[in-house]
Tab-separated table of C-alpha atoms in Angstrom:
chain	number	residue	atom	x	y	z
A	198	SER	CA	-23.624	-18.043	-32.382
A	199	GLY	CA	-23.333	-19.448	-28.856
A	200	ASP	CA	-20.713	-22.041	-29.817
A	201	VAL	CA	-17.914	-22.870	-27.367
A	202	VAL	CA	-14.708	-21.519	-28.898
A	203	LYS	CA	-12.251	-22.467	-26.152
A	204	THR	CA	-12.186	-24.739	-23.096
A	205	ILE	CA	-9.602	-24.712	-20.316
A	206	THR	CA	-9.152	-27.323	-17.601
A	207	VAL	CA	-7.908	-26.669	-14.072
A	208	GLY	CA	-7.250	-29.713	-11.902
A	209	THR	CA	-9.670	-32.561	-11.257
A	210	PHE	CA	-12.456	-30.639	-9.505
A	211	PRO	CA	-12.052	-26.978	-10.475
A	212	ASP	CA	-14.191	-24.283	-8.898
A	213	PHE	CA	-14.193	-21.349	-11.294
A	214	ARG	CA	-15.058	-18.015	-9.718
A	215	GLY	CA	-14.272	-14.568	-11.204
A	216	ILE	CA	-12.648	-13.654	-14.500
A	217	ALA	CA	-10.965	-10.428	-15.638
A	218	VAL	CA	-9.347	-9.281	-18.891
A	219	LYS	CA	-6.739	-6.545	-19.388
A	220	SER	CA	-4.015	-5.784	-21.952
A	221	GLY	CA	-3.979	-9.206	-23.591
A	222	LYS	CA	-4.153	-11.157	-20.298
A	223	VAL	CA	-7.016	-13.199	-18.878
A	224	ALA	CA	-7.057	-13.828	-15.115
A	225	VAL	CA	-9.284	-16.598	-13.744
A	226	ALA	CA	-9.912	-17.036	-10.013
A	227	THR	CA	-10.285	-20.657	-8.898
A	228	ASN	CA	-10.157	-22.629	-5.661
A	229	SER	CA	-6.556	-23.517	-6.535
A	230	GLY	CA	-5.315	-19.994	-7.245
A	231	VAL	CA	-5.505	-17.259	-9.861
A	232	ARG	CA	-4.438	-18.531	-13.267
A	233	ILE	CA	-3.278	-15.963	-15.825
A	234	TYR	CA	-3.513	-16.820	-19.522
A	235	ASP	CA	-2.773	-15.048	-22.781
A	236	SER	CA	-5.745	-13.526	-24.591
A	237	ASP	CA	-6.409	-16.691	-26.632
A	238	LEU	CA	-6.265	-18.942	-23.536
A	239	ASN	CA	-3.587	-20.980	-25.294
A	240	ASN	CA	-0.809	-20.412	-22.778
A	241	LEU	CA	-0.856	-20.412	-18.987
A	242	LEU	CA	1.479	-17.533	-18.147
A	243	GLN	CA	1.425	-17.623	-14.355
A	244	THR	CA	-0.393	-19.043	-11.325
A	245	LEU	CA	-0.886	-17.058	-8.112
A	246	SER	CA	-1.413	-19.431	-5.208
A	247	GLY	CA	-4.332	-18.887	-2.864
A	248	ASN	CA	-8.034	-19.623	-2.500
A	249	TYR	CA	-9.343	-16.537	-4.273
A	250	ARG	CA	-12.984	-15.782	-5.079
A	251	ASP	CA	-12.795	-13.017	-7.678
A	252	VAL	CA	-10.301	-10.924	-9.638
A	253	VAL	CA	-10.249	-7.493	-11.270
A	254	PHE	CA	-7.666	-5.260	-12.943
A	255	ASP	CA	-7.370	-1.553	-12.187
A	256	ASP	CA	-6.683	1.111	-14.826
A	257	LYS	CA	-2.926	0.724	-14.289
A	258	GLY	CA	-2.984	-3.011	-14.969
A	259	ASN	CA	-2.543	-4.062	-11.333
A	260	LEU	CA	-4.364	-7.268	-10.450
A	261	TYR	CA	-6.612	-7.386	-7.377
A	262	ALA	CA	-7.474	-10.823	-6.013
A	263	LEU	CA	-10.313	-11.290	-3.536
A	264	HIS	CA	-9.911	-13.676	-0.640
A	265	GLN	CA	-12.829	-14.416	1.664
A	266	GLN	CA	-11.484	-11.891	4.193
A	267	ARG	CA	-9.159	-9.576	2.246
A	268	VAL	CA	-8.129	-8.094	-1.093
A	269	ASP	CA	-4.536	-8.632	-2.275
A	270	ARG	CA	-2.907	-6.472	-4.939
A	271	TYR	CA	-0.398	-7.879	-7.431
A	272	LYS	CA	1.786	-5.619	-9.566
A	273	LEU	CA	3.402	-6.506	-12.870
A	274	VAL	CA	7.173	-6.662	-12.294
A	275	GLY	CA	9.565	-7.891	-14.958
A	276	GLY	CA	6.812	-9.612	-16.910
A	277	SER	CA	5.157	-11.427	-13.985
A	278	TYR	CA	2.731	-10.467	-11.240
A	279	GLN	CA	4.238	-10.097	-7.781
A	280	LEU	CA	2.345	-9.642	-4.524
A	281	ASP	CA	2.442	-5.968	-3.558
A	282	ARG	CA	0.323	-5.969	-0.398
A	283	THR	CA	-3.115	-6.476	1.115
A	284	VAL	CA	-5.121	-3.328	0.328
A	285	VAL	CA	-8.401	-4.221	2.086
A	286	SER	CA	-8.912	-6.409	5.147
A	287	ARG	CA	-11.571	-7.078	7.781
A	288	LEU	CA	-13.923	-8.716	5.315
A	289	THR	CA	-15.999	-11.672	6.474
A	290	GLU	CA	-17.672	-13.514	3.603
A	291	ALA	CA	-16.551	-11.603	0.513
A	292	VAL	CA	-17.522	-13.008	-2.887
A	293	ALA	CA	-17.072	-10.339	-5.599
A	294	LEU	CA	-15.290	-7.056	-6.337
A	295	ALA	CA	-15.215	-4.280	-8.947
A	296	PHE	CA	-13.909	-0.749	-9.566
A	297	ASP	CA	-15.782	2.384	-10.578
A	298	SER	CA	-14.364	4.887	-13.078
A	299	ALA	CA	-12.824	6.937	-10.235
A	300	GLY	CA	-10.792	3.951	-9.017
A	301	ASN	CA	-12.833	3.265	-5.888
A	302	LEU	CA	-13.078	-0.394	-4.916
A	303	TYR	CA	-16.365	-2.203	-4.206
A	304	VAL	CA	-16.658	-5.579	-2.458
A	305	VAL	CA	-19.720	-7.774	-1.945
A	306	ASP	CA	-19.585	-9.015	1.673
A	307	ARG	CA	-22.306	-11.454	2.716
A	308	GLU	CA	-21.667	-11.243	6.479
A	309	TYR	CA	-21.688	-7.613	7.628
A	310	VAL	CA	-22.880	-7.391	11.247
A	311	VAL	CA	-24.668	-4.281	12.539
A	312	ASP	CA	-26.110	-4.313	16.073
A	313	SER	CA	-25.810	-8.117	16.151
A	314	VAL	CA	-27.768	-8.387	12.891
A	315	LYS	CA	-26.039	-10.012	9.929
A	316	LYS	CA	-26.607	-8.286	6.576
A	317	GLN	CA	-25.430	-8.726	3.007
A	318	VAL	CA	-23.957	-5.516	1.643
A	319	VAL	CA	-21.583	-3.958	-0.835
A	320	LYS	CA	-18.645	-2.151	0.784
A	321	LYS	CA	-17.171	0.861	-1.005
A	322	PHE	CA	-13.513	1.614	-0.265
A	323	VAL	CA	-12.600	5.089	-1.471
A	324	ARG	CA	-9.267	5.394	-3.254
A	325	ILE	CA	-6.770	7.602	-1.415
A	326	GLY	CA	-3.618	7.940	-3.507
A	327	ASP	CA	-2.182	4.443	-3.844
A	328	SER	CA	-4.342	3.096	-1.009
A	329	PHE	CA	-7.990	2.851	0.017
A	330	SER	CA	-10.002	4.149	2.942
A	331	PRO	CA	-9.835	1.751	5.912
A	332	ASP	CA	-13.517	2.261	6.765
A	333	PRO	CA	-15.953	1.477	3.947
A	334	ILE	CA	-19.168	3.143	2.897
A	335	ILE	CA	-21.974	0.593	3.224
A	336	ILE	CA	-24.440	0.049	0.378
A	337	SER	CA	-27.418	-1.977	1.588
A	338	SER	CA	-29.685	-4.409	-0.233
A	339	PRO	CA	-33.482	-4.150	0.154
A	340	ILE	CA	-33.775	-7.951	-0.081
A	341	THR	CA	-33.347	-9.984	3.102
A	342	SER	CA	-33.490	-13.522	1.654
A	343	GLY	CA	-31.204	-15.326	-0.760
A	344	SER	CA	-27.532	-14.553	-1.340
A	345	LEU	CA	-25.627	-11.792	-3.093
A	346	PHE	CA	-23.196	-13.051	-5.716
A	347	GLY	CA	-21.882	-11.286	-8.796
A	348	LEU	CA	-20.935	-7.622	-9.114
A	349	ASP	CA	-20.172	-5.689	-12.294
A	350	TYR	CA	-19.875	-2.037	-13.332
A	351	GLU	CA	-21.088	-0.317	-16.490
A	352	PRO	CA	-19.102	2.926	-16.889
A	353	GLY	CA	-21.318	4.190	-19.717
A	354	ILE	CA	-24.185	4.726	-17.282
A	355	ASN	CA	-22.051	4.857	-14.088
A	356	THR	CA	-24.021	1.999	-12.542
A	357	PHE	CA	-23.238	-1.213	-10.685
A	358	PHE	CA	-25.319	-4.374	-11.006
A	359	VAL	CA	-25.543	-7.118	-8.367
A	360	VAL	CA	-27.231	-10.528	-8.376
A	361	ASN	CA	-29.297	-11.699	-5.402
A	362	THR	CA	-30.320	-15.320	-5.863
A	363	SER	CA	-31.905	-18.337	-4.168
A	364	SER	CA	-33.468	-21.683	-5.066
A	365	GLU	CA	-36.756	-19.851	-5.641
A	366	ARG	CA	-35.855	-16.643	-7.526
A	367	THR	CA	-33.169	-14.269	-8.731
A	368	ASP	CA	-33.195	-10.476	-8.442
A	369	LEU	CA	-30.992	-8.061	-10.357
A	370	LEU	CA	-30.101	-5.026	-8.232
A	371	LYS	CA	-28.418	-1.765	-9.186
A	372	PHE	CA	-26.789	1.233	-7.521
A	373	SER	CA	-24.674	4.234	-8.492
A	374	PRO	CA	-21.398	5.206	-6.780
A	375	ASN	CA	-23.219	7.828	-4.680
A	376	ASP	CA	-26.015	5.514	-3.489
A	377	ILE	CA	-26.195	3.852	-0.082
A	378	THR	CA	-29.092	1.557	-1.002
A	379	MET	CA	-29.549	-0.771	-3.979
A	380	SER	CA	-32.771	-0.907	-5.979
A	381	VAL	CA	-34.360	-3.815	-7.842
A	382	VAL	CA	-34.129	-3.773	-11.654
A	383	PHE	CA	-36.097	-6.972	-12.242
A	384	SER	CA	-37.017	-10.252	-10.557
A	385	SER	CA	-37.458	-13.717	-12.038
A	386	THR	CA	-38.714	-17.003	-10.618
A	387	SER	CA	-37.520	-18.838	-13.733
A	388	ILE	CA	-33.877	-17.997	-12.970
A	389	LYS	CA	-32.700	-19.788	-9.831
A	390	ASN	CA	-29.370	-20.224	-8.056
A	391	ALA	CA	-27.553	-17.764	-10.335
A	392	ARG	CA	-23.910	-17.198	-9.476
A	393	TRP	CA	-22.199	-14.496	-11.561
A	394	LEU	CA	-23.014	-11.780	-14.048
A	395	ALA	CA	-21.283	-9.698	-16.692
A	396	VAL	CA	-22.627	-6.385	-17.963
A	397	TYR	CA	-22.639	-5.845	-21.713
A	398	PRO	CA	-22.206	-2.126	-22.543
A	399	THR	CA	-25.752	-1.434	-23.671
A	400	PRO	CA	-28.384	0.968	-22.256
A	401	GLU	CA	-29.696	0.170	-18.784
A	402	PRO	CA	-32.582	-2.358	-18.668
A	403	ALA	CA	-35.984	-0.697	-18.378
């Protein structure tokens, strides 16, 4: 119906970023840390300190928290999440992350420099056992203006979707795990300054 069913408050001036849900837990990334709630958002179970920009769970229930320049992994130990280690580093202006069905990790990085030229890209880190490849595969955007923001994966069609947005327009981009270049799904001048997206498991937009 579109009605608000639950509201949570974080501090005086909260900056909500990513959100992830897994096994009855809801993790919310904010400028004051990752806050983990029960599925009804009635109880704050734990707070992970740090200025994180996005969060995602893997298929084992581990929590991955995205910092501007790294990805930290937290494992569930004795009922609470404990920092395991940094699994990806050498990021510059990272804003979003997601997994594909094979467990590979994707990160939107808005400051990737090639031959002194700054580009906005998605970096794919291939899973190797319990770790990830140190050198990413680069997936480029065909759009040179605006800013990349949200990232989400639809396993039913094995496709990622990314938002590129500005004060003038918003473009929805897509790519598959084997692509090295994104393509435009649609563009809109009526949607401006978008920030995040979530993919509902329906067929791909025409």
